[in-house]
Tab-separated table of C-alpha atoms and ligand atoms in Angstrom:
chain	number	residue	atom	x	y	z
A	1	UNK	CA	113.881	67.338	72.447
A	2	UNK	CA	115.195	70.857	72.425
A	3	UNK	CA	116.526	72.626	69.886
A	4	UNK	CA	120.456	72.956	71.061
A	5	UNK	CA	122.535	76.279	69.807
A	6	UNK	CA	125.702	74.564	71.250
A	7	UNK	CA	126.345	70.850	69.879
A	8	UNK	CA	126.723	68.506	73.154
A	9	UNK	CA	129.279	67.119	71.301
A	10	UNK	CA	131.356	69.812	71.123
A	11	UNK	CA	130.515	70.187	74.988
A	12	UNK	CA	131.601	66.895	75.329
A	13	UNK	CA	134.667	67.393	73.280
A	14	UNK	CA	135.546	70.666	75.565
A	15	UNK	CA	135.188	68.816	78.879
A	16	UNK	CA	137.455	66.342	77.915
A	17	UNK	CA	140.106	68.430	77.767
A	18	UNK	CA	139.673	70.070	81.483
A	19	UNK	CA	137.931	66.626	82.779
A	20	UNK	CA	141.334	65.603	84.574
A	21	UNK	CA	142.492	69.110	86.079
A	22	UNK	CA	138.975	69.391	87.489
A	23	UNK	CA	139.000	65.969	88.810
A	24	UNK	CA	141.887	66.842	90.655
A	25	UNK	CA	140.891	70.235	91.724
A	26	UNK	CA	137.447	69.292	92.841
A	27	UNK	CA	138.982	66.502	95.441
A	28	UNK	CA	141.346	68.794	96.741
A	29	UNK	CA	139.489	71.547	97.683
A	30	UNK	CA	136.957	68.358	98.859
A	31	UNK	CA	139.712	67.525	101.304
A	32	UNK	CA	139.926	71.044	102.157
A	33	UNK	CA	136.366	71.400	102.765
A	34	UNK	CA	135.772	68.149	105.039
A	35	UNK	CA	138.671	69.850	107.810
A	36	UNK	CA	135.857	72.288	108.347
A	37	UNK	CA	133.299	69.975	108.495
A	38	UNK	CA	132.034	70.896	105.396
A	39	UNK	CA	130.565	68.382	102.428
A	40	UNK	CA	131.571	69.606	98.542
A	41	UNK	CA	129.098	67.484	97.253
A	42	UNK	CA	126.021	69.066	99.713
A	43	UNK	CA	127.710	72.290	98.670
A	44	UNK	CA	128.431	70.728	94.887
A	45	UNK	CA	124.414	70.106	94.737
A	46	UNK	CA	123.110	73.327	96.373
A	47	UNK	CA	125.116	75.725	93.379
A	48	UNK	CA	123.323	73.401	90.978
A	49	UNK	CA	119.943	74.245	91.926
A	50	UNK	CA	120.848	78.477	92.401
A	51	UNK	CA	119.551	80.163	88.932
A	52	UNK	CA	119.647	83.661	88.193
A	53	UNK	CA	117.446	85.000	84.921
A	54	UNK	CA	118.824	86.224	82.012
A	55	UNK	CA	117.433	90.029	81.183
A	56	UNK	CA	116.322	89.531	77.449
A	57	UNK	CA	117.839	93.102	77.112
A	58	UNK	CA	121.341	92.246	78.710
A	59	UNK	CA	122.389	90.107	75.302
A	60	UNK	CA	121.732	92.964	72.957
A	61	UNK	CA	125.102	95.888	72.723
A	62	UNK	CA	123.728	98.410	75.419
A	63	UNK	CA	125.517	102.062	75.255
A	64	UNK	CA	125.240	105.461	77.074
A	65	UNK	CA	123.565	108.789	76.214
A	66	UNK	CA	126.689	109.138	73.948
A	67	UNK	CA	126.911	106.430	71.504
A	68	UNK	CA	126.343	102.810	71.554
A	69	UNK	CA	128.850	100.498	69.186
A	70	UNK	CA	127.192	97.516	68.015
A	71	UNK	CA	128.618	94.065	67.787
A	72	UNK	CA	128.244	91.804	65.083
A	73	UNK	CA	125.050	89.363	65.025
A	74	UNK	CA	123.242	90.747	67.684
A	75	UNK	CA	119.710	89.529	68.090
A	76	UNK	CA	117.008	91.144	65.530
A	77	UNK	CA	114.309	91.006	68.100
A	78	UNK	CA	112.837	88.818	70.991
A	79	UNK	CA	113.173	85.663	69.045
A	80	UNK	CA	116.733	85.789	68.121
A	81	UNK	CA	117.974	87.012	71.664
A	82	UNK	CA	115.767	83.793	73.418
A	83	UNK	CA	118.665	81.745	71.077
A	84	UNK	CA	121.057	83.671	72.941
A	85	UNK	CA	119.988	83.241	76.248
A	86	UNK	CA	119.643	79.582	75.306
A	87	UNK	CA	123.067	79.515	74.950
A	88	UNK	CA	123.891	81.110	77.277
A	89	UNK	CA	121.847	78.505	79.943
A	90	UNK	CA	123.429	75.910	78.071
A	91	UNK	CA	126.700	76.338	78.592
A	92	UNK	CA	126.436	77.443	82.189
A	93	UNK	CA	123.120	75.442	83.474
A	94	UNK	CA	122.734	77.986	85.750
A	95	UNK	CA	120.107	81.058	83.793
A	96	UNK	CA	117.282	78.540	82.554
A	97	UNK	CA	114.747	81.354	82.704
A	98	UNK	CA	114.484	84.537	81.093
A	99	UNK	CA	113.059	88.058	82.187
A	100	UNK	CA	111.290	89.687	79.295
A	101	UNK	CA	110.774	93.709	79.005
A	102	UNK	CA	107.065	95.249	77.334
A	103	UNK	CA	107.022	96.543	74.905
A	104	UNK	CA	110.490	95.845	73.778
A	105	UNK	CA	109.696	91.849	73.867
A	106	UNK	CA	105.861	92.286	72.614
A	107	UNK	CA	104.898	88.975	70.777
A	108	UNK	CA	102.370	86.986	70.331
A	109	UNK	CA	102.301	84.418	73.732
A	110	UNK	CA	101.581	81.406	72.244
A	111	UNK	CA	104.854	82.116	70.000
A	112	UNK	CA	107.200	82.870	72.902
A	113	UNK	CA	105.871	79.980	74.961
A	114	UNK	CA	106.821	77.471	71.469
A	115	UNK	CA	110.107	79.746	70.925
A	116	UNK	CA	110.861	79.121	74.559
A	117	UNK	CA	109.820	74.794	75.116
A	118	UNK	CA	111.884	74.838	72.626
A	119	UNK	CA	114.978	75.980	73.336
A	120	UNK	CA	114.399	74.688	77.242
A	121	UNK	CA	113.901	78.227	78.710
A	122	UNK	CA	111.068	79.755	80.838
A	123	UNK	CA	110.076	82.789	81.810
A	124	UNK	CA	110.777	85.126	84.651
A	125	UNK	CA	109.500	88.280	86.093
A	126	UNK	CA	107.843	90.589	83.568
A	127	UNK	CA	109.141	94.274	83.315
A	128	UNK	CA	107.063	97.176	82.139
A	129	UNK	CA	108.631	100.647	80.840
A	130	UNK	CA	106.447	103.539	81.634
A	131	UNK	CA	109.737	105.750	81.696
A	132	UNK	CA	109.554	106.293	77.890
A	133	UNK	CA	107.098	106.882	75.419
A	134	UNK	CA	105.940	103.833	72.843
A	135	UNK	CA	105.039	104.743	69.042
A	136	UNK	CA	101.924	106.010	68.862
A	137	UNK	CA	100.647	106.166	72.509
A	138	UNK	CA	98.033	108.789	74.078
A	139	UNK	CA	99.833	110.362	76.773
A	140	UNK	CA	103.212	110.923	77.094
A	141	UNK	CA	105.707	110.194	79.820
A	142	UNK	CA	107.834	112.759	79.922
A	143	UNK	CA	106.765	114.334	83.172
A	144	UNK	CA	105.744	111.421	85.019
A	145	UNK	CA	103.807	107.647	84.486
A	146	UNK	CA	102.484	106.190	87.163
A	147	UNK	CA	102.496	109.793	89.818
A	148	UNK	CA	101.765	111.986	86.952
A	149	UNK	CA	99.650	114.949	87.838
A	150	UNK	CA	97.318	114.123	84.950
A	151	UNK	CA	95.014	111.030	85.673
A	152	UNK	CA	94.663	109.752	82.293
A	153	UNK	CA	98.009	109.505	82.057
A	154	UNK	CA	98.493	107.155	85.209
A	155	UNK	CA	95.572	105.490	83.647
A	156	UNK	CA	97.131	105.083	80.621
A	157	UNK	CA	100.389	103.709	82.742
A	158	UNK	CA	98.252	101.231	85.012
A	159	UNK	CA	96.758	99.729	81.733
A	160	UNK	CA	100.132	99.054	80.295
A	161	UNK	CA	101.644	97.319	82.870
A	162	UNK	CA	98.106	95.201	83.722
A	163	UNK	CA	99.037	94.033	80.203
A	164	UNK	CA	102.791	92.936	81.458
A	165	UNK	CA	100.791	90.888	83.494
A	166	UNK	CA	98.274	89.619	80.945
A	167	UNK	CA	101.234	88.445	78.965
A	168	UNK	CA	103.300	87.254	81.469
A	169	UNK	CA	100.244	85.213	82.760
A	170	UNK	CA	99.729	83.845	79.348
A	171	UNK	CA	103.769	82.501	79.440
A	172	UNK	CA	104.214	81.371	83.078
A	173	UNK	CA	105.787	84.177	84.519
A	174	UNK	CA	104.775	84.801	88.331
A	175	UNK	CA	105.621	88.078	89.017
A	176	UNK	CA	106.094	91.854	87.297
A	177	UNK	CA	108.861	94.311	88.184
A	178	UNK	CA	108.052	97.910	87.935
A	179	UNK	CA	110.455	100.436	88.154
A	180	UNK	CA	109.496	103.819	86.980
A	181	UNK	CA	111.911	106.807	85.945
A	182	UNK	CA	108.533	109.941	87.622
A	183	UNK	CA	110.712	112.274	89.574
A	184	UNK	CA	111.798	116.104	89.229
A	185	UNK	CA	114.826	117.974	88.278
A	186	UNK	CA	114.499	121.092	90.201
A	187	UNK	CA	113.164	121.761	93.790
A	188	UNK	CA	109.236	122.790	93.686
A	189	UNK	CA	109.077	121.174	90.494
A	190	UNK	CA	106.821	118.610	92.261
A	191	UNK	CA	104.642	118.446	95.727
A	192	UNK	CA	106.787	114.946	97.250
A	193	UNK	CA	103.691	113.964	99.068
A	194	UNK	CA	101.273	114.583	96.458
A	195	UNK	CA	103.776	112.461	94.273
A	196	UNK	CA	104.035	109.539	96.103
A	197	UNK	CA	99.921	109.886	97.133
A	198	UNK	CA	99.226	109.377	93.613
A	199	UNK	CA	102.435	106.642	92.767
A	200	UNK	CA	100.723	104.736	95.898
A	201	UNK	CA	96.865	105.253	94.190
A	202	UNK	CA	98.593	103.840	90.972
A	203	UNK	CA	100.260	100.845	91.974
A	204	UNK	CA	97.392	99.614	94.410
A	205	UNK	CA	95.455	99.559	91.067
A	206	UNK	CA	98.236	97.497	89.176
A	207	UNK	CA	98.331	95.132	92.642
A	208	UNK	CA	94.389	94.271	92.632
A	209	UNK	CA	94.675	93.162	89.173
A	210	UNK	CA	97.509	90.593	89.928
A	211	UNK	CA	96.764	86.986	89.793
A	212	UNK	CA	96.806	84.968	93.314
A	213	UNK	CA	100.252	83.219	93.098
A	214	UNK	CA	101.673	86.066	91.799
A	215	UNK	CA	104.281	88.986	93.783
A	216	UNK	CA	105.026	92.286	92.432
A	217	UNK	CA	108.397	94.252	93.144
A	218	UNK	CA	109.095	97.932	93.392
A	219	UNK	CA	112.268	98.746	91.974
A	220	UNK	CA	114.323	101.764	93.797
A	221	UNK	CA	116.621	103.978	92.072
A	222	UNK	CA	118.429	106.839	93.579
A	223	UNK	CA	118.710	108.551	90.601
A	224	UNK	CA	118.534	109.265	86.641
A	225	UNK	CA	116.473	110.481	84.571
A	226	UNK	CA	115.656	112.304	87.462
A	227	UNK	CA	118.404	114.397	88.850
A	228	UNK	CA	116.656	116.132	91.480
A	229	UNK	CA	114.202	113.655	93.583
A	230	UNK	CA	113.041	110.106	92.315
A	231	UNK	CA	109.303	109.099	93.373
A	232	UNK	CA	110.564	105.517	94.457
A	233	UNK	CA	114.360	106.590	95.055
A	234	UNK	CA	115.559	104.230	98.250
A	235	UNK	CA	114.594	101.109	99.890
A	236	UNK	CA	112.613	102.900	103.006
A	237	UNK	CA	110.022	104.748	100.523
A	238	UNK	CA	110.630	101.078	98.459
A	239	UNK	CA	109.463	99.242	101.848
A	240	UNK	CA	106.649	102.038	102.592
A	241	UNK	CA	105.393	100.867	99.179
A	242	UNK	CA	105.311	96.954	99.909
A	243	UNK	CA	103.788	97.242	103.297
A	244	UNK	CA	100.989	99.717	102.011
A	245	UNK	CA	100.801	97.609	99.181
A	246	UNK	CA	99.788	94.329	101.173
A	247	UNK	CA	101.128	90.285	100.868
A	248	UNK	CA	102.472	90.319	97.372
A	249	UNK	CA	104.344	93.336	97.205
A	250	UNK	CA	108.228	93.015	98.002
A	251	UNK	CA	111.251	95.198	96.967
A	252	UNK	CA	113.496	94.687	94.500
A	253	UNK	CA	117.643	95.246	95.254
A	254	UNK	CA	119.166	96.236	92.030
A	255	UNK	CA	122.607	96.771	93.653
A	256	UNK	CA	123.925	99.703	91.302
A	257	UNK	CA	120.758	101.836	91.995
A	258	UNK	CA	121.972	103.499	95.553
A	259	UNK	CA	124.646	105.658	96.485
A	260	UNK	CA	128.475	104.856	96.684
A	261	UNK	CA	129.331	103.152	99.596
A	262	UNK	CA	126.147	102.466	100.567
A	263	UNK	CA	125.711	99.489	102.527
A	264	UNK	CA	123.706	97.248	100.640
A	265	UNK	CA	124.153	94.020	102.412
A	266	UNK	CA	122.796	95.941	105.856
A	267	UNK	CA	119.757	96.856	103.523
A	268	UNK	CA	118.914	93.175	101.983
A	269	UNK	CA	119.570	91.975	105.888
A	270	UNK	CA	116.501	94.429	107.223
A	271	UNK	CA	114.473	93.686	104.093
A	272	UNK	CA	114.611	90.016	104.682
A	273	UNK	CA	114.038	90.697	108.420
A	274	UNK	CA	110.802	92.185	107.748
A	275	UNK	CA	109.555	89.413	104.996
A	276	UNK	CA	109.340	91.928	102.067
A	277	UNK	CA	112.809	91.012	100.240
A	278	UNK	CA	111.387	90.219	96.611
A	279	UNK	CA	114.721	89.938	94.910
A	280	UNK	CA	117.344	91.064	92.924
A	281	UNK	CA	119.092	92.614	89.685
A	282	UNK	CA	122.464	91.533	89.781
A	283	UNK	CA	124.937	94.119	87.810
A	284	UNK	CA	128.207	96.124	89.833
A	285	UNK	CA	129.345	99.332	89.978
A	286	UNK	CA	131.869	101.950	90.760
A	287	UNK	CA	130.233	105.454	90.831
A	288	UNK	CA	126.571	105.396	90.091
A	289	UNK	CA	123.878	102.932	87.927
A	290	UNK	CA	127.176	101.813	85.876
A	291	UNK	CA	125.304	98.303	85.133
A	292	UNK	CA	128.627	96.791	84.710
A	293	UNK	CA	128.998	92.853	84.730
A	294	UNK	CA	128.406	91.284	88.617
A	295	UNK	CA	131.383	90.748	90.439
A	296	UNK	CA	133.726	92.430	87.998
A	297	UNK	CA	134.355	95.587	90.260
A	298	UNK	CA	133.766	94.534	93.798
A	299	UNK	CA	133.532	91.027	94.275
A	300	UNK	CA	133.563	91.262	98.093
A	301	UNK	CA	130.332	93.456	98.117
A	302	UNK	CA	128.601	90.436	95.937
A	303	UNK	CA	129.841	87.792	98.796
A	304	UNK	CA	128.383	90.056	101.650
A	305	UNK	CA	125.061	90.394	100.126
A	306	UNK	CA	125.019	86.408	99.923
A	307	UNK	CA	126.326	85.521	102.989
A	308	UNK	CA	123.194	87.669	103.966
A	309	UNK	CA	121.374	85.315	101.955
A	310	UNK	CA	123.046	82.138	103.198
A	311	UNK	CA	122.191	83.278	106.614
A	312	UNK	CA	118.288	83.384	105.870
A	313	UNK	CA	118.503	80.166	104.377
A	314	UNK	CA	120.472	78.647	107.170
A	315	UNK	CA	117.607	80.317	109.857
A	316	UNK	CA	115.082	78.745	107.520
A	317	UNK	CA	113.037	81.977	107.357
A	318	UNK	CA	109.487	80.753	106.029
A	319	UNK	CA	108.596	81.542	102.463
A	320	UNK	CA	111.681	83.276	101.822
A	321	UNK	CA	112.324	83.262	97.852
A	322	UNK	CA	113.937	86.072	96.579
A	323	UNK	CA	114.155	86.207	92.743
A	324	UNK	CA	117.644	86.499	91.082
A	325	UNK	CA	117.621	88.569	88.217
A	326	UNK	CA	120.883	90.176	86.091
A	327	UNK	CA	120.534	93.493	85.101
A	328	UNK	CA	123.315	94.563	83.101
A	329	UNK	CA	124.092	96.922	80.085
A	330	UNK	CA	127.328	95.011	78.133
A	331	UNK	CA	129.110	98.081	75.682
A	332	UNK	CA	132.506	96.935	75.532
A	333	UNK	CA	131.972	92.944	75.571
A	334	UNK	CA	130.071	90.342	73.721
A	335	UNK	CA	126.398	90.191	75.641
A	336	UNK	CA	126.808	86.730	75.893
A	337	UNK	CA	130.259	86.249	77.237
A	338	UNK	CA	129.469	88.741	79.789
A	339	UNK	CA	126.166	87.267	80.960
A	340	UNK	CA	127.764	83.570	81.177
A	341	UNK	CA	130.700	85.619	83.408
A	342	UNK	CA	128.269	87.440	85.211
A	343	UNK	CA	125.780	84.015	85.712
A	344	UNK	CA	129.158	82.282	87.124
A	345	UNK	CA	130.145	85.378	89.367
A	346	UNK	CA	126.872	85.131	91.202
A	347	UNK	CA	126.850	81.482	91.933
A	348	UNK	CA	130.550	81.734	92.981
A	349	UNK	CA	129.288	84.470	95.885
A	350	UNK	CA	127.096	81.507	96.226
A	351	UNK	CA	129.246	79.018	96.816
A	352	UNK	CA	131.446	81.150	98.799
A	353	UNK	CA	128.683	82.042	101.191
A	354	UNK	CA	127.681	78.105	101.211
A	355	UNK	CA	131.172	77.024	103.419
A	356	UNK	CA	131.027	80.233	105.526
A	357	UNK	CA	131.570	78.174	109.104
A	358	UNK	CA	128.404	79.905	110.748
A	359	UNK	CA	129.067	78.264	114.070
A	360	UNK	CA	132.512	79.912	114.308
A	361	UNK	CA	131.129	82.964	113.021
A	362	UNK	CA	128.242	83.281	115.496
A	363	UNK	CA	130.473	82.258	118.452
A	364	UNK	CA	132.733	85.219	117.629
A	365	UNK	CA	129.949	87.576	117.375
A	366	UNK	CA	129.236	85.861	120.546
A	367	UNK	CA	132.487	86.732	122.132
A	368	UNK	CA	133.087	90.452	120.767
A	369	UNK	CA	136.010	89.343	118.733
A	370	UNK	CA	135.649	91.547	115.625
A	371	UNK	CA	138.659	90.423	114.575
A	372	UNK	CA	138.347	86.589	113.944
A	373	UNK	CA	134.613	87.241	113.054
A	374	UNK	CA	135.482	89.075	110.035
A	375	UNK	CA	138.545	86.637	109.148
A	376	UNK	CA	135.853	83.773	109.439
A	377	UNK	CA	134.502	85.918	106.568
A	378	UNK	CA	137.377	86.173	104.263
A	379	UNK	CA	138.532	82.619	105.136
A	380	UNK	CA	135.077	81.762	102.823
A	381	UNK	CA	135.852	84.618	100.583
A	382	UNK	CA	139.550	83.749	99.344
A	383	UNK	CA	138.660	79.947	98.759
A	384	UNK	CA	139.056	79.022	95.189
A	385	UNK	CA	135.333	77.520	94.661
A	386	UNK	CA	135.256	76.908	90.965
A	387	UNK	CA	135.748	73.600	90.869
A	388	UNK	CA	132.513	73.712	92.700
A	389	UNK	CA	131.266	75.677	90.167
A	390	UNK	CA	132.530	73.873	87.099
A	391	UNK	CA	131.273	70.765	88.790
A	392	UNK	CA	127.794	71.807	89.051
A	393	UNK	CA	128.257	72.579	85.472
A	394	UNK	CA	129.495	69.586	84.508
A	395	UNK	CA	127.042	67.732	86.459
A	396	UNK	CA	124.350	69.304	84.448
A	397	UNK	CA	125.436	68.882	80.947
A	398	UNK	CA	127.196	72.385	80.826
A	399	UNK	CA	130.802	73.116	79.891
A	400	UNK	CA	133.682	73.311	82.817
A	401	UNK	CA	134.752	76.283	81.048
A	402	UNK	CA	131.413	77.876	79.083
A	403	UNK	CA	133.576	80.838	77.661
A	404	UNK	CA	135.959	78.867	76.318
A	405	UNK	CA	133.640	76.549	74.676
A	406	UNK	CA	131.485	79.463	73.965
A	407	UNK	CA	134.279	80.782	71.574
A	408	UNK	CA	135.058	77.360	70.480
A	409	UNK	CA	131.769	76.826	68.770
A	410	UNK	CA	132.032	80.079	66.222
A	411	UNK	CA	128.067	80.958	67.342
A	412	UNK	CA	128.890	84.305	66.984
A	413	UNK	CA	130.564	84.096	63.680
A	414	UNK	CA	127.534	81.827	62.671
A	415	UNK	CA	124.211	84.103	63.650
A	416	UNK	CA	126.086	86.754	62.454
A	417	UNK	CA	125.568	85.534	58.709
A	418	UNK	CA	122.314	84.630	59.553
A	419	UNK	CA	121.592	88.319	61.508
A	420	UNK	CA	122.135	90.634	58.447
A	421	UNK	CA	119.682	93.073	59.759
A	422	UNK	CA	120.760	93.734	63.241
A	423	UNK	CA	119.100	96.270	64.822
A	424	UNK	CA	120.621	95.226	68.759
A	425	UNK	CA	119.374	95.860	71.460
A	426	UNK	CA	118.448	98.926	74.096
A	427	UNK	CA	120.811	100.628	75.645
A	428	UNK	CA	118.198	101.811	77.985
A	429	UNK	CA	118.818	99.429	81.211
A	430	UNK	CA	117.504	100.239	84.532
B	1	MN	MN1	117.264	97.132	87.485
């Protein structure tokens, strides 16, 4: 028996009201479907089982380096924002795990793990922060973690995130993300090779000490805090680091971290190629690390990299299991309507990438004709698919339309009484 933020009867009350237009919806585009030789309800089943993890950061306010504006009854700590991730997965079915940030989440285990049965959440990939300094630590951070010219420093930044692992062990995480901020901000400042000698030294420590079933994922950033040169700063010093690494090393996509117009898709195509694709964090953006909600700026972009997906899974490429992650900093919104958007955004690449006809699309590849090859694309791209989506909701116990029903139930209104002390959360995303 979990302990439900959102009544199922007032779920149940919701549906009812958008039970009949979905009903009618869903068979259409059914009908639609089956004249391609596609199934909805293969389709229908496949979106149900696609989960993406919460970031127990994302449902704090974030802000920038100028201000951040709070909202009202944001989560105190890690406790309060699991309830807000459990609503989140409740309404949507679709984030029933949650990615937890040391020492930001730092609790006692065997009280997350009760918090967490509780509510019906797990646990996702650990992340460590090494790019700023905790209260009270030995060395500091400011010139580097885990390449820092000074060895007891990169001691001191090994140790910490060996304990993101101890934790996450000890809660039933699998794998730890590390993304560190150790770069320069003016030419000489640093010796590259010397840099990334010592960032390679570091990490092979953090890798012996990870458990057998266990991966670990470099995160690469292009930029910021470093303005000049980042240690891990694109996915071809990223894959350097997984292959020197060994087995359980794999790169981690967060799509705002490279340059405009990059091509990401081409990039998670030749990381899956070579086996060392460890997943994502979801977010979108228009000029640089914006970490603005997925699939609220370029949509298309978000389709491409999952019809790169789709087209692993349809080669049935052994072991492949990327993680989905959302990394995401909300300032304008409420955390938890954007997350629920941004949770329903991803599946709906998803789903769109799901009734791509792959035949047609390889036989015009096939046959040089750019044209139809790319319209077989946006033929999958402009199809309505959230009847799929609210289906697979549905299906699951969730709401056909979670923000809706999210503002229905007053939670806000309610933890904010019961949040007096809100202290939100970090605006510091990566
Ligand atoms: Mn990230």
């Amino acid at each position: 028996m979990t302990d439900s933020k959102i009544s199922a009867d007032l779920i149940g009350t919701e549906n009812g009201k958008r039970a009949a237009a979905l009903t009618s919806d869903y068979a259409a585009l059914g009908e639609r479907l089956a004249r391609q030789g596609s199934d909805i309800e293969a389709i229908t089943a496949k979106v149900a089982e696609f989960f993406v993890a919460v970031p127990s950061w994302g449902v704090g306010t974030g802000g920038t380096r100028f201000a951040r504006f709070p909202g009202v009854g944001e989560p105190r700590g890690i406790f309060d924002k699991l309830d807000d991730c459990a609503v989140i997965q409740e309404l949507t079915r679709a984030t029933p795990t949650v990615s937890l940030h040391i020492p930001w989440d730092k609790a006692d285990p065997r009280e997350l793990n009760a918090k967490a049965k509780s509510l019906g959440l797990g646990f996702d990939a650990m992340n460590s922060n090494t790019f700023s300094d905790a209260p009270g630590q030995a060395h500091s951070y400011k010139f580097g973690s885990l390449s820092h010219v000074d060895a007891a420093t990169r001691a001191q930044a090994v140790e910490h995130n060996i304990e993101c692992i101890e934790i996450g062990n000890a809660i039933g995480s699998k794998a730890l993300t590390v993304w560190i901020g150790d770069g320069s901000n003016f030419p000489g400042q640093t010796n590259f090779t010397r840099q990334f000698e010592r960032y390679l030294a570091a990490m092979a420590d953090i890798y012996k000490a990870l458990p057998g079933d266990w991966r670990i994922f470099s995160e690469h950033k292009m930029y910021e805090p470093a303005f000049y040169s980042t240690v891990v700063q694109d996915w071809g010093s990223n894959l350097l680091i997984a292959q020197t690494l060994g087995d359980k090393a794999f790169c981690l996509v967060d799509l705002g971290h490279h340059a405009p117009n990059t091509n990401i898709e081409m990039i998670v195509a030749r990381l899956i190629q070579f086996n060392k694709l460890g997943g994502f964090h979801f977010n979108d953006s228009k000029y640089g690390d914006d970490d603005l909600d997925a699939g609220s700026i370029d949509p298309y972009r978000l389709f491409l990299v999952f019809n790169e997906l789709v087209d692993a899974e349809h080669r049935g490429i052994k072991g492949f299991q990327p993680a989905h992650m959302i990394d995401q900093s909300h300032n304008v919104t409420d955390p938890i309507e954007s997350l629920i958007s941004s949770a329903n955004e991803i599946r709906r690449a998803y789903a769109q990438a799901l009734i791509v006809d792959r035949a047609a699309l390889e036989g015009y590849q096939g046959d040089n004709d750019a044209l139809m090859a790319s319209d077989t694309l946006k033929r999958a791209f402009r199809a309505d698919v959230e009847p799929i989506l609210a289906q697979a909701r549905l299906l699951a116990g969730g709401a056909i339309d979670p923000i809706a029903t999210y503002r229905a139930s007053g939670y806000r209104a309610k933890v904010a009484g019961e949040r007096p002390a809100s202290i939100g959360g970090s605006g510091g995303i990566v």
